[in-house]
Amino acid sequence: MLKNISKIVLSTALMVGYASVAQAEMSREDYAIKFRRGGYTVLGWYYGPLYRMAKGEMPYDKALFLRNADYLAVLSKLPKDGFIPGSGAGETKAKPEIWSKSDKFKEANDRLENESARLAELAKTGDLDAIKVQFGKVQKSCKACHDDFKNKAD
Ligand code: HEC
């Protein structure tokens, strides 16, 4: 019992320590940039197999598709939290329109979230034709936001 408690205390101390180290090393704005870019990287990782299965570049595996689509539905909600005010400069491809046209940016986020949620629903059915159509809608929601709000590779 005591051992367990000391474990909890220790791991909490480590977590708090880690968070303050990360924040001490960089500004909150830089940390936000790092967070959202990491978020998109993780999202892109799970999106990859969905893309390949939808495009026939990899055999369709219902269980894998469903798992990744479920992850995508959750991951699609995270990066938006990292676009905090003042985080438009630095190691980022974010366009200033994210903040000056925040309603449109919110719409683009909602679109990704809704299309991803729909994809996860459809993935349960295993109806590959319908899944492919819905995947196309997710793909378009990524592209639409990148066109409007992300700078191209420099
Ligand atoms: C609502 C807008 C929006 C949507 C929707 C969106 N993205 Fe992005 N994405 C961005 C922005 C803005 C950046 C640049 C972030 C930065 O550099 O601070 C980005 C960056 C990325 C990156 C590069 C991460 C890095 O810095 O290495 C990847 C990969 C990515 N997005 C994949 C996707 C995929 C895949 C989808 C769809 C499933 C998607 N994004 C949907 C806005 C969006």
Tab-separated table of N, CA and C and ligand atoms in Angstrom:
chain	number	residue	atom	x	y	z
A	1	MET	N	0.845	-1.206	0.000
A	1	MET	CA	0.000	0.000	0.000
A	1	MET	C	0.878	1.253	0.000
A	2	LEU	N	1.778	1.300	1.007
A	2	LEU	CA	2.669	2.448	1.107
A	2	LEU	C	3.550	2.539	-0.138
A	3	LYS	N	3.951	1.363	-0.596
A	3	LYS	CA	4.790	1.309	-1.786
A	3	LYS	C	4.059	1.916	-2.991
A	4	ASN	N	2.758	1.526	-3.089
A	4	ASN	CA	1.949	2.056	-4.198
A	4	ASN	C	1.807	3.563	-4.127
A	5	ILE	N	1.563	4.035	-2.917
A	5	ILE	CA	1.403	5.485	-2.760
A	5	ILE	C	2.694	6.198	-3.146
A	6	SER	N	3.827	5.658	-2.677
A	6	SER	CA	5.073	6.354	-3.015
A	6	SER	C	5.339	6.304	-4.517
A	7	LYS	N	4.874	5.211	-5.161
A	7	LYS	CA	5.015	5.148	-6.620
A	7	LYS	C	4.216	6.266	-7.285
A	8	ILE	N	2.974	6.443	-6.777
A	8	ILE	CA	2.104	7.472	-7.362
A	8	ILE	C	2.730	8.857	-7.156
A	9	VAL	N	3.211	9.090	-5.930
A	9	VAL	CA	3.824	10.385	-5.625
A	9	VAL	C	5.024	10.622	-6.538
A	10	LEU	N	5.819	9.579	-6.697
A	10	LEU	CA	7.015	9.711	-7.519
A	10	LEU	C	6.635	9.988	-8.974
A	11	SER	N	5.666	9.225	-9.505
A	11	SER	CA	5.362	9.418	-10.922
A	11	SER	C	4.701	10.772	-11.153
A	12	THR	N	3.912	11.230	-10.177
A	12	THR	CA	3.318	12.569	-10.324
A	12	THR	C	4.425	13.620	-10.328
A	13	ALA	N	5.377	13.435	-9.419
A	13	ALA	CA	6.501	14.386	-9.357
A	13	ALA	C	7.254	14.399	-10.684
A	14	LEU	N	7.426	13.209	-11.256
A	14	LEU	CA	8.137	13.142	-12.533
A	14	LEU	C	7.354	13.861	-13.635
A	15	MET	N	6.030	13.644	-13.645
A	15	MET	CA	5.214	14.285	-14.687
A	15	MET	C	5.244	15.802	-14.560
A	16	VAL	N	5.068	16.265	-13.315
A	16	VAL	CA	5.094	17.707	-13.086
A	16	VAL	C	6.460	18.251	-13.486
A	17	GLY	N	7.497	17.510	-13.076
A	17	GLY	CA	8.871	17.907	-13.405
A	17	GLY	C	9.055	17.993	-14.903
A	18	TYR	N	8.548	16.991	-15.613
A	18	TYR	CA	8.722	16.985	-17.061
A	18	TYR	C	8.048	18.184	-17.699
A	19	ALA	N	6.797	18.439	-17.275
A	19	ALA	CA	6.047	19.549	-17.872
A	19	ALA	C	6.774	20.861	-17.628
A	20	SER	N	7.322	21.045	-16.399
A	20	SER	CA	7.970	22.333	-16.143
A	20	SER	C	9.312	22.432	-16.873
A	21	VAL	N	9.985	21.295	-17.061
A	21	VAL	CA	11.227	21.346	-17.838
A	21	VAL	C	10.904	21.768	-19.271
A	22	ALA	N	9.894	21.096	-19.853
A	22	ALA	CA	9.533	21.424	-21.238
A	22	ALA	C	9.161	22.896	-21.356
A	23	GLN	N	8.457	23.405	-20.345
A	23	GLN	CA	8.029	24.794	-20.435
A	23	GLN	C	9.155	25.767	-20.121
A	24	ALA	N	10.077	25.325	-19.261
A	24	ALA	CA	11.197	26.213	-18.935
A	24	ALA	C	12.118	26.359	-20.129
A	25	GLU	N	12.229	25.274	-20.921
A	25	GLU	CA	13.148	25.304	-22.062
A	25	GLU	C	12.619	26.118	-23.228
A	26	MET	N	11.329	26.278	-23.299
A	26	MET	CA	10.771	27.012	-24.438
A	26	MET	C	9.562	27.811	-23.986
A	27	SER	N	9.220	28.801	-24.780
A	27	SER	CA	8.063	29.625	-24.441
A	27	SER	C	6.795	28.795	-24.604
A	28	ARG	N	5.720	29.281	-24.007
A	28	ARG	CA	4.438	28.577	-24.143
A	28	ARG	C	4.021	28.538	-25.616
A	29	GLU	N	4.312	29.598	-26.369
A	29	GLU	CA	3.962	29.656	-27.795
A	29	GLU	C	4.721	28.586	-28.585
A	30	ASP	N	6.028	28.457	-28.304
A	30	ASP	CA	6.817	27.436	-29.008
A	30	ASP	C	6.358	26.026	-28.631
A	31	TYR	N	5.967	25.880	-27.382
A	31	TYR	CA	5.480	24.583	-26.903
A	31	TYR	C	4.175	24.232	-27.646
A	32	ALA	N	3.333	25.250	-27.856
A	32	ALA	CA	2.065	25.042	-28.571
A	32	ALA	C	2.319	24.613	-30.018
A	33	ILE	N	3.330	25.228	-30.638
A	33	ILE	CA	3.686	24.864	-32.022
A	33	ILE	C	4.155	23.409	-32.065
A	34	LYS	N	5.007	23.078	-31.111
A	34	LYS	CA	5.525	21.712	-31.037
A	34	LYS	C	4.376	20.717	-30.837
A	35	PHE	N	3.463	21.075	-29.961
A	35	PHE	CA	2.315	20.212	-29.676
A	35	PHE	C	1.473	19.974	-30.943
A	36	ARG	N	1.093	21.068	-31.641
A	36	ARG	CA	0.170	20.862	-32.770
A	36	ARG	C	0.861	20.140	-33.921
A	37	ARG	N	2.157	20.424	-34.127
A	37	ARG	CA	2.875	19.714	-35.194
A	37	ARG	C	3.017	18.237	-34.839
A	38	GLY	N	3.274	17.961	-33.575
A	38	GLY	CA	3.306	16.572	-33.128
A	38	GLY	C	1.953	15.908	-33.322
A	39	GLY	N	0.898	16.654	-33.024
A	39	GLY	CA	-0.471	16.138	-33.192
A	39	GLY	C	-0.751	15.755	-34.633
A	40	TYR	N	-0.371	16.637	-35.570
A	40	TYR	CA	-0.587	16.329	-36.986
A	40	TYR	C	0.298	15.166	-37.450
A	41	THR	N	1.480	15.054	-36.863
A	41	THR	CA	2.359	13.931	-37.227
A	41	THR	C	1.725	12.604	-36.803
A	42	VAL	N	1.199	12.559	-35.593
A	42	VAL	CA	0.556	11.332	-35.101
A	42	VAL	C	-0.679	11.028	-35.952
A	43	LEU	N	-1.470	12.061	-36.204
A	43	LEU	CA	-2.665	11.895	-37.036
A	43	LEU	C	-2.293	11.350	-38.423
A	44	GLY	N	-1.234	11.915	-38.993
A	44	GLY	CA	-0.785	11.482	-40.322
A	44	GLY	C	-0.329	10.030	-40.337
A	45	TRP	N	0.235	9.595	-39.206
A	45	TRP	CA	0.720	8.222	-39.092
A	45	TRP	C	-0.450	7.224	-39.232
A	46	TYR	N	-1.558	7.519	-38.568
A	46	TYR	CA	-2.707	6.613	-38.607
A	46	TYR	C	-3.511	6.796	-39.891
A	47	TYR	N	-3.401	7.957	-40.490
A	47	TYR	CA	-4.089	8.244	-41.748
A	47	TYR	C	-3.457	7.439	-42.895
A	48	GLY	N	-2.135	7.233	-42.834
A	48	GLY	CA	-1.402	6.567	-43.917
A	48	GLY	C	-2.023	5.243	-44.368
A	49	PRO	N	-2.183	4.269	-43.454
A	49	PRO	CA	-2.787	2.987	-43.859
A	49	PRO	C	-4.227	3.139	-44.355
A	50	LEU	N	-4.966	4.100	-43.804
A	50	LEU	CA	-6.343	4.327	-44.287
A	50	LEU	C	-6.286	4.741	-45.754
A	51	TYR	N	-5.356	5.659	-46.037
A	51	TYR	CA	-5.166	6.135	-47.414
A	51	TYR	C	-4.829	4.952	-48.329
A	52	ARG	N	-3.842	4.160	-47.905
A	52	ARG	CA	-3.390	3.059	-48.773
A	52	ARG	C	-4.486	2.019	-48.983
A	53	MET	N	-5.256	1.740	-47.945
A	53	MET	CA	-6.352	0.766	-48.112
A	53	MET	C	-7.452	1.344	-48.994
A	54	ALA	N	-7.767	2.622	-48.815
A	54	ALA	CA	-8.832	3.239	-49.621
A	54	ALA	C	-8.427	3.330	-51.087
A	55	LYS	N	-7.128	3.495	-51.333
A	55	LYS	CA	-6.651	3.640	-52.716
A	55	LYS	C	-6.243	2.299	-53.331
A	56	GLY	N	-6.406	1.208	-52.583
A	56	GLY	CA	-6.070	-0.120	-53.108
A	56	GLY	C	-4.570	-0.381	-53.183
A	57	GLU	N	-3.783	0.404	-52.437
A	57	GLU	CA	-2.324	0.195	-52.433
A	57	GLU	C	-1.918	-0.821	-51.381
A	58	MET	N	-2.904	-1.257	-50.619
A	58	MET	CA	-2.650	-2.196	-49.526
A	58	MET	C	-3.964	-2.961	-49.352
A	59	PRO	N	-3.919	-4.266	-49.045
A	59	PRO	CA	-5.169	-5.019	-48.923
A	59	PRO	C	-6.058	-4.434	-47.817
A	60	TYR	N	-7.358	-4.408	-48.061
A	60	TYR	CA	-8.295	-3.897	-47.059
A	60	TYR	C	-8.368	-4.869	-45.893
A	61	ASP	N	-8.139	-4.356	-44.690
A	61	ASP	CA	-8.209	-5.139	-43.454
A	61	ASP	C	-9.213	-4.425	-42.561
A	62	LYS	N	-10.381	-5.045	-42.425
A	62	LYS	CA	-11.484	-4.366	-41.727
A	62	LYS	C	-11.098	-3.916	-40.318
A	63	ALA	N	-10.434	-4.815	-39.556
A	63	ALA	CA	-10.104	-4.495	-38.157
A	63	ALA	C	-9.086	-3.353	-38.076
A	64	LEU	N	-8.090	-3.400	-38.951
A	64	LEU	CA	-7.073	-2.344	-38.939
A	64	LEU	C	-7.684	-1.008	-39.372
A	65	PHE	N	-8.544	-1.082	-40.388
A	65	PHE	CA	-9.172	0.155	-40.863
A	65	PHE	C	-10.011	0.777	-39.756
A	66	LEU	N	-10.786	-0.068	-39.083
A	66	LEU	CA	-11.655	0.434	-38.011
A	66	LEU	C	-10.830	1.038	-36.878
A	67	ARG	N	-9.760	0.360	-36.497
A	67	ARG	CA	-8.923	0.874	-35.409
A	67	ARG	C	-8.363	2.247	-35.773
A	68	ASN	N	-7.764	2.325	-36.972
A	68	ASN	CA	-7.147	3.601	-37.358
A	68	ASN	C	-8.189	4.705	-37.543
A	69	ALA	N	-9.364	4.339	-38.061
A	69	ALA	CA	-10.414	5.349	-38.245
A	69	ALA	C	-10.912	5.847	-36.885
A	70	ASP	N	-10.983	4.943	-35.898
A	70	ASP	CA	-11.364	5.362	-34.544
A	70	ASP	C	-10.322	6.321	-33.971
A	71	TYR	N	-9.042	5.989	-34.159
A	71	TYR	CA	-7.979	6.868	-33.672
A	71	TYR	C	-8.080	8.231	-34.362
A	72	LEU	N	-8.267	8.198	-35.683
A	72	LEU	CA	-8.336	9.456	-36.433
A	72	LEU	C	-9.466	10.347	-35.911
A	73	ALA	N	-10.603	9.702	-35.596
A	73	ALA	CA	-11.750	10.474	-35.112
A	73	ALA	C	-11.392	11.230	-33.831
A	74	VAL	N	-10.545	10.630	-33.000
A	74	VAL	CA	-10.128	11.306	-31.762
A	74	VAL	C	-8.997	12.300	-32.052
A	75	LEU	N	-7.997	11.835	-32.785
A	75	LEU	CA	-6.814	12.677	-33.041
A	75	LEU	C	-7.180	13.955	-33.798
A	76	SER	N	-8.231	13.889	-34.614
A	76	SER	CA	-8.633	15.061	-35.403
A	76	SER	C	-9.076	16.219	-34.498
A	77	LYS	N	-9.379	15.916	-33.243
A	77	LYS	CA	-9.861	16.963	-32.328
A	77	LYS	C	-8.732	17.681	-31.600
A	78	LEU	N	-7.508	17.139	-31.671
A	78	LEU	CA	-6.457	17.632	-30.765
A	78	LEU	C	-5.656	18.842	-31.265
A	79	PRO	N	-5.133	18.821	-32.502
A	79	PRO	CA	-4.172	19.884	-32.860
A	79	PRO	C	-4.736	21.295	-32.738
A	80	LYS	N	-6.025	21.460	-32.913
A	80	LYS	CA	-6.593	22.819	-32.870
A	80	LYS	C	-6.308	23.527	-31.541
A	81	ASP	N	-6.157	22.755	-30.472
A	81	ASP	CA	-5.873	23.370	-29.169
A	81	ASP	C	-4.509	24.057	-29.139
A	82	GLY	N	-3.645	23.709	-30.101
A	82	GLY	CA	-2.300	24.280	-30.101
A	82	GLY	C	-2.172	25.610	-30.834
A	83	PHE	N	-3.267	26.093	-31.409
A	83	PHE	CA	-3.177	27.377	-32.140
A	83	PHE	C	-3.503	28.529	-31.191
A	84	ILE	N	-2.704	28.640	-30.163
A	84	ILE	CA	-2.971	29.678	-29.154
A	84	ILE	C	-2.551	31.045	-29.696
A	85	PRO	N	-3.143	32.123	-29.175
A	85	PRO	CA	-2.775	33.454	-29.647
A	85	PRO	C	-1.267	33.679	-29.503
A	86	GLY	N	-0.667	34.314	-30.501
A	86	GLY	CA	0.760	34.638	-30.429
A	86	GLY	C	1.655	33.521	-30.921
A	87	SER	N	1.076	32.383	-31.380
A	87	SER	CA	1.917	31.255	-31.808
A	87	SER	C	2.017	31.163	-33.332
A	88	GLY	N	1.930	32.332	-33.981
A	88	GLY	CA	1.985	32.349	-35.447
A	88	GLY	C	3.387	32.475	-36.015
A	89	ALA	N	4.372	32.728	-35.148
A	89	ALA	CA	5.752	32.898	-35.631
A	89	ALA	C	6.638	31.821	-35.039
A	90	GLY	N	7.725	31.513	-35.717
A	90	GLY	CA	8.651	30.486	-35.244
A	90	GLY	C	8.681	29.319	-36.204
A	91	GLU	N	8.909	28.130	-35.668
A	91	GLU	CA	9.036	26.923	-36.499
A	91	GLU	C	7.649	26.426	-36.904
A	92	THR	N	6.977	27.191	-37.719
A	92	THR	CA	5.595	26.842	-38.040
A	92	THR	C	5.230	27.216	-39.467
A	93	LYS	N	4.293	26.439	-40.033
A	93	LYS	CA	3.763	26.756	-41.357
A	93	LYS	C	2.355	27.333	-41.242
A	94	ALA	N	1.940	27.650	-40.037
A	94	ALA	CA	0.594	28.198	-39.836
A	94	ALA	C	0.486	29.577	-40.484
A	95	LYS	N	-0.590	29.801	-41.241
A	95	LYS	CA	-0.810	31.125	-41.848
A	95	LYS	C	-1.517	32.054	-40.862
A	96	PRO	N	-1.296	33.358	-40.998
A	96	PRO	CA	-1.951	34.314	-40.094
A	96	PRO	C	-3.481	34.252	-40.151
A	97	GLU	N	-4.026	33.744	-41.274
A	97	GLU	CA	-5.489	33.653	-41.421
A	97	GLU	C	-6.125	32.760	-40.350
A	98	ILE	N	-5.334	31.870	-39.752
A	98	ILE	CA	-5.873	31.014	-38.681
A	98	ILE	C	-6.468	31.886	-37.582
A	99	TRP	N	-5.814	33.014	-37.321
A	99	TRP	CA	-6.275	33.901	-36.251
A	99	TRP	C	-7.171	35.016	-36.789
A	100	SER	N	-6.889	35.493	-38.031
A	100	SER	CA	-7.708	36.611	-38.545
A	100	SER	C	-9.039	36.119	-39.106
A	101	LYS	N	-9.111	34.839	-39.511
A	101	LYS	CA	-10.382	34.269	-39.997
A	101	LYS	C	-10.714	33.054	-39.144
A	102	SER	N	-10.810	33.284	-37.851
A	102	SER	CA	-10.935	32.144	-36.934
A	102	SER	C	-12.247	31.379	-37.124
A	103	ASP	N	-13.305	32.055	-37.612
A	103	ASP	CA	-14.565	31.326	-37.871
A	103	ASP	C	-14.367	30.290	-38.964
A	104	LYS	N	-13.657	30.720	-40.017
A	104	LYS	CA	-13.406	29.796	-41.137
A	104	LYS	C	-12.486	28.649	-40.702
A	105	PHE	N	-11.532	28.983	-39.865
A	105	PHE	CA	-10.629	27.943	-39.364
A	105	PHE	C	-11.401	26.936	-38.509
A	106	LYS	N	-12.338	27.438	-37.723
A	106	LYS	CA	-13.163	26.540	-36.905
A	106	LYS	C	-13.993	25.618	-37.812
A	107	GLU	N	-14.563	26.209	-38.869
A	107	GLU	CA	-15.345	25.391	-39.823
A	107	GLU	C	-14.487	24.272	-40.414
A	108	ALA	N	-13.250	24.622	-40.771
A	108	ALA	CA	-12.353	23.622	-41.373
A	108	ALA	C	-12.031	22.515	-40.375
A	109	ASN	N	-11.890	22.875	-39.107
A	109	ASN	CA	-11.664	21.870	-38.065
A	109	ASN	C	-12.898	20.996	-37.864
A	110	ASP	N	-14.067	21.643	-37.827
A	110	ASP	CA	-15.320	20.894	-37.652
A	110	ASP	C	-15.504	19.902	-38.789
A	111	ARG	N	-15.163	20.366	-39.988
A	111	ARG	CA	-15.337	19.505	-41.159
A	111	ARG	C	-14.499	18.225	-41.016
A	112	LEU	N	-13.227	18.398	-40.658
A	112	LEU	CA	-12.367	17.220	-40.468
A	112	LEU	C	-12.938	16.300	-39.383
A	113	GLU	N	-13.363	16.897	-38.280
A	113	GLU	CA	-13.874	16.082	-37.171
A	113	GLU	C	-15.133	15.319	-37.579
A	114	ASN	N	-16.042	16.009	-38.281
A	114	ASN	CA	-17.298	15.358	-38.683
A	114	ASN	C	-17.070	14.268	-39.712
A	115	GLU	N	-16.226	14.557	-40.700
A	115	GLU	CA	-15.973	13.550	-41.741
A	115	GLU	C	-15.228	12.343	-41.151
A	116	SER	N	-14.336	12.594	-40.196
A	116	SER	CA	-13.598	11.488	-39.560
A	116	SER	C	-14.534	10.641	-38.704
A	117	ALA	N	-15.448	11.293	-37.999
A	117	ALA	CA	-16.420	10.552	-37.170
A	117	ALA	C	-17.292	9.675	-38.062
A	118	ARG	N	-17.688	10.211	-39.204
A	118	ARG	CA	-18.517	9.459	-40.152
A	118	ARG	C	-17.731	8.259	-40.718
A	119	LEU	N	-16.452	8.492	-40.984
A	119	LEU	CA	-15.609	7.398	-41.503
A	119	LEU	C	-15.520	6.265	-40.475
A	120	ALA	N	-15.347	6.631	-39.214
A	120	ALA	CA	-15.245	5.617	-38.153
A	120	ALA	C	-16.556	4.835	-38.040
A	121	GLU	N	-17.691	5.521	-38.218
A	121	GLU	CA	-18.997	4.842	-38.200
A	121	GLU	C	-19.081	3.825	-39.337
A	122	LEU	N	-18.746	4.306	-40.552
A	122	LEU	CA	-18.841	3.445	-41.729
A	122	LEU	C	-17.871	2.273	-41.670
A	123	ALA	N	-16.728	2.497	-41.015
A	123	ALA	CA	-15.701	1.445	-40.944
A	123	ALA	C	-16.246	0.206	-40.257
A	124	LYS	N	-17.239	0.390	-39.388
A	124	LYS	CA	-17.839	-0.751	-38.689
A	124	LYS	C	-18.576	-1.672	-39.652
A	125	THR	N	-19.083	-1.108	-40.750
A	125	THR	CA	-19.903	-1.894	-41.678
A	125	THR	C	-19.044	-2.767	-42.601
A	126	GLY	N	-17.804	-2.336	-42.855
A	126	GLY	CA	-16.961	-3.078	-43.791
A	126	GLY	C	-17.388	-2.897	-45.243
A	127	ASP	N	-18.274	-1.940	-45.499
A	127	ASP	CA	-18.744	-1.661	-46.870
A	127	ASP	C	-17.682	-0.800	-47.577
A	128	LEU	N	-16.773	-1.478	-48.284
A	128	LEU	CA	-15.590	-0.795	-48.808
A	128	LEU	C	-15.933	0.320	-49.805
A	129	ASP	N	-16.962	0.123	-50.626
A	129	ASP	CA	-17.312	1.170	-51.594
A	129	ASP	C	-17.723	2.458	-50.867
A	130	ALA	N	-18.579	2.308	-49.869
A	130	ALA	CA	-19.023	3.483	-49.101
A	130	ALA	C	-17.852	4.082	-48.327
A	131	ILE	N	-16.988	3.218	-47.820
A	131	ILE	CA	-15.820	3.676	-47.058
A	131	ILE	C	-14.891	4.515	-47.946
A	132	LYS	N	-14.709	4.052	-49.178
A	132	LYS	CA	-13.833	4.797	-50.103
A	132	LYS	C	-14.379	6.194	-50.373
A	133	VAL	N	-15.702	6.279	-50.579
A	133	VAL	CA	-16.321	7.589	-50.823
A	133	VAL	C	-16.110	8.501	-49.614
A	134	GLN	N	-16.337	7.942	-48.426
A	134	GLN	CA	-16.193	8.747	-47.205
A	134	GLN	C	-14.731	9.109	-46.961
A	135	PHE	N	-13.817	8.210	-47.286
A	135	PHE	CA	-12.399	8.538	-47.117
A	135	PHE	C	-12.046	9.752	-47.980
A	136	GLY	N	-12.608	9.779	-49.194
A	136	GLY	CA	-12.371	10.915	-50.079
A	136	GLY	C	-12.794	12.237	-49.438
A	137	LYS	N	-13.851	12.188	-48.658
A	137	LYS	CA	-14.330	13.414	-47.987
A	137	LYS	C	-13.371	13.837	-46.876
A	138	VAL	N	-12.820	12.857	-46.174
A	138	VAL	CA	-11.826	13.178	-45.140
A	138	VAL	C	-10.607	13.823	-45.808
A	139	GLN	N	-10.157	13.177	-46.875
A	139	GLN	CA	-8.977	13.659	-47.607
A	139	GLN	C	-9.187	15.107	-48.068
A	140	LYS	N	-10.379	15.383	-48.578
A	140	LYS	CA	-10.669	16.753	-49.039
A	140	LYS	C	-10.654	17.741	-47.885
A	141	SER	N	-11.083	17.285	-46.711
A	141	SER	CA	-11.102	18.211	-45.569
A	141	SER	C	-9.673	18.552	-45.137
A	142	CYS	N	-8.745	17.605	-45.260
A	142	CYS	CA	-7.326	17.905	-44.975
A	142	CYS	C	-6.833	18.944	-45.990
A	143	LYS	N	-7.077	18.643	-47.253
A	143	LYS	CA	-6.524	19.488	-48.319
A	143	LYS	C	-7.094	20.911	-48.253
A	144	ALA	N	-8.413	20.998	-48.029
A	144	ALA	CA	-9.054	22.317	-47.996
A	144	ALA	C	-8.416	23.196	-46.920
A	145	CYS	N	-8.167	22.607	-45.750
A	145	CYS	CA	-7.584	23.406	-44.670
A	145	CYS	C	-6.127	23.745	-44.979
A	146	HIS	N	-5.389	22.791	-45.511
A	146	HIS	CA	-3.989	23.088	-45.860
A	146	HIS	C	-3.914	24.183	-46.915
A	147	ASP	N	-4.814	24.136	-47.903
A	147	ASP	CA	-4.817	25.178	-48.953
A	147	ASP	C	-5.016	26.561	-48.341
A	148	ASP	N	-5.922	26.643	-47.391
A	148	ASP	CA	-6.276	27.966	-46.846
A	148	ASP	C	-5.380	28.404	-45.690
A	149	PHE	N	-4.901	27.452	-44.897
A	149	PHE	CA	-4.303	27.836	-43.615
A	149	PHE	C	-2.874	27.355	-43.367
A	150	LYS	N	-2.316	26.606	-44.321
A	150	LYS	CA	-0.947	26.100	-44.095
A	150	LYS	C	-0.042	26.575	-45.227
A	151	ASN	N	1.093	27.125	-44.867
A	151	ASN	CA	2.068	27.524	-45.879
A	151	ASN	C	2.667	26.298	-46.544
A	152	LYS	N	2.962	26.443	-47.823
A	152	LYS	CA	3.587	25.334	-48.558
A	152	LYS	C	5.023	25.161	-48.067
A	153	ALA	N	5.599	24.006	-48.432
A	153	ALA	CA	7.000	23.742	-48.055
A	153	ALA	C	7.887	24.883	-48.551
A	154	ASP	N	8.831	25.280	-47.717
A	154	ASP	CA	9.641	26.440	-48.100
A	154	ASP	C	10.926	26.062	-48.822
B	1	HEC	C1	-8.315	22.810	-39.769
B	1	HEC	C2	-7.108	22.814	-40.549
B	1	HEC	C3	-6.378	21.542	-40.849
B	1	HEC	C4	-6.918	20.316	-41.155
B	1	HEC	C5	-8.386	19.934	-41.276
B	1	HEC	C6	-5.801	19.436	-41.356
B	1	HEC	N1	-4.624	20.096	-41.180
B	1	HEC	FE1	-2.756	19.297	-41.327
B	1	HEC	N2	-1.962	21.098	-40.787
B	1	HEC	C7	-2.661	22.260	-40.601
B	1	HEC	C8	-1.752	23.345	-40.275
B	1	HEC	C9	-2.126	24.790	-40.022
B	1	HEC	C10	-0.466	22.787	-40.256
B	1	HEC	C11	0.849	23.500	-39.936
B	1	HEC	C12	1.074	23.485	-38.423
B	1	HEC	C13	2.311	24.251	-38.003
B	1	HEC	O1	3.340	24.203	-38.732
B	1	HEC	O2	2.258	24.900	-36.948
B	1	HEC	C14	-0.635	21.364	-40.592
B	1	HEC	C15	0.397	20.449	-40.668
B	1	HEC	C16	0.245	19.120	-41.002
B	1	HEC	C17	1.343	18.171	-41.074
B	1	HEC	C18	2.816	18.484	-40.849
B	1	HEC	C19	3.199	18.300	-39.389
B	1	HEC	C20	4.650	18.754	-39.165
B	1	HEC	O3	4.837	19.925	-38.821
B	1	HEC	O4	5.562	17.961	-39.395
B	1	HEC	C21	0.802	16.967	-41.454
B	1	HEC	C22	1.525	15.648	-41.646
B	1	HEC	C23	-0.628	17.166	-41.574
B	1	HEC	N3	-0.926	18.474	-41.292
B	1	HEC	C24	-1.503	16.180	-41.957
B	1	HEC	C25	-2.889	16.355	-42.025
B	1	HEC	C26	-3.812	15.312	-42.391
B	1	HEC	C27	-3.444	13.909	-42.825
B	1	HEC	C28	-5.069	15.860	-42.305
B	1	HEC	C29	-6.388	15.213	-42.552
B	1	HEC	C30	-6.641	13.909	-41.994
B	1	HEC	C31	-4.891	17.240	-41.875
B	1	HEC	N4	-3.572	17.500	-41.715
B	1	HEC	C32	-5.931	18.099	-41.669
B	1	HEC	C33	-4.018	22.410	-40.704
B	1	HEC	C34	-4.938	21.393	-40.892
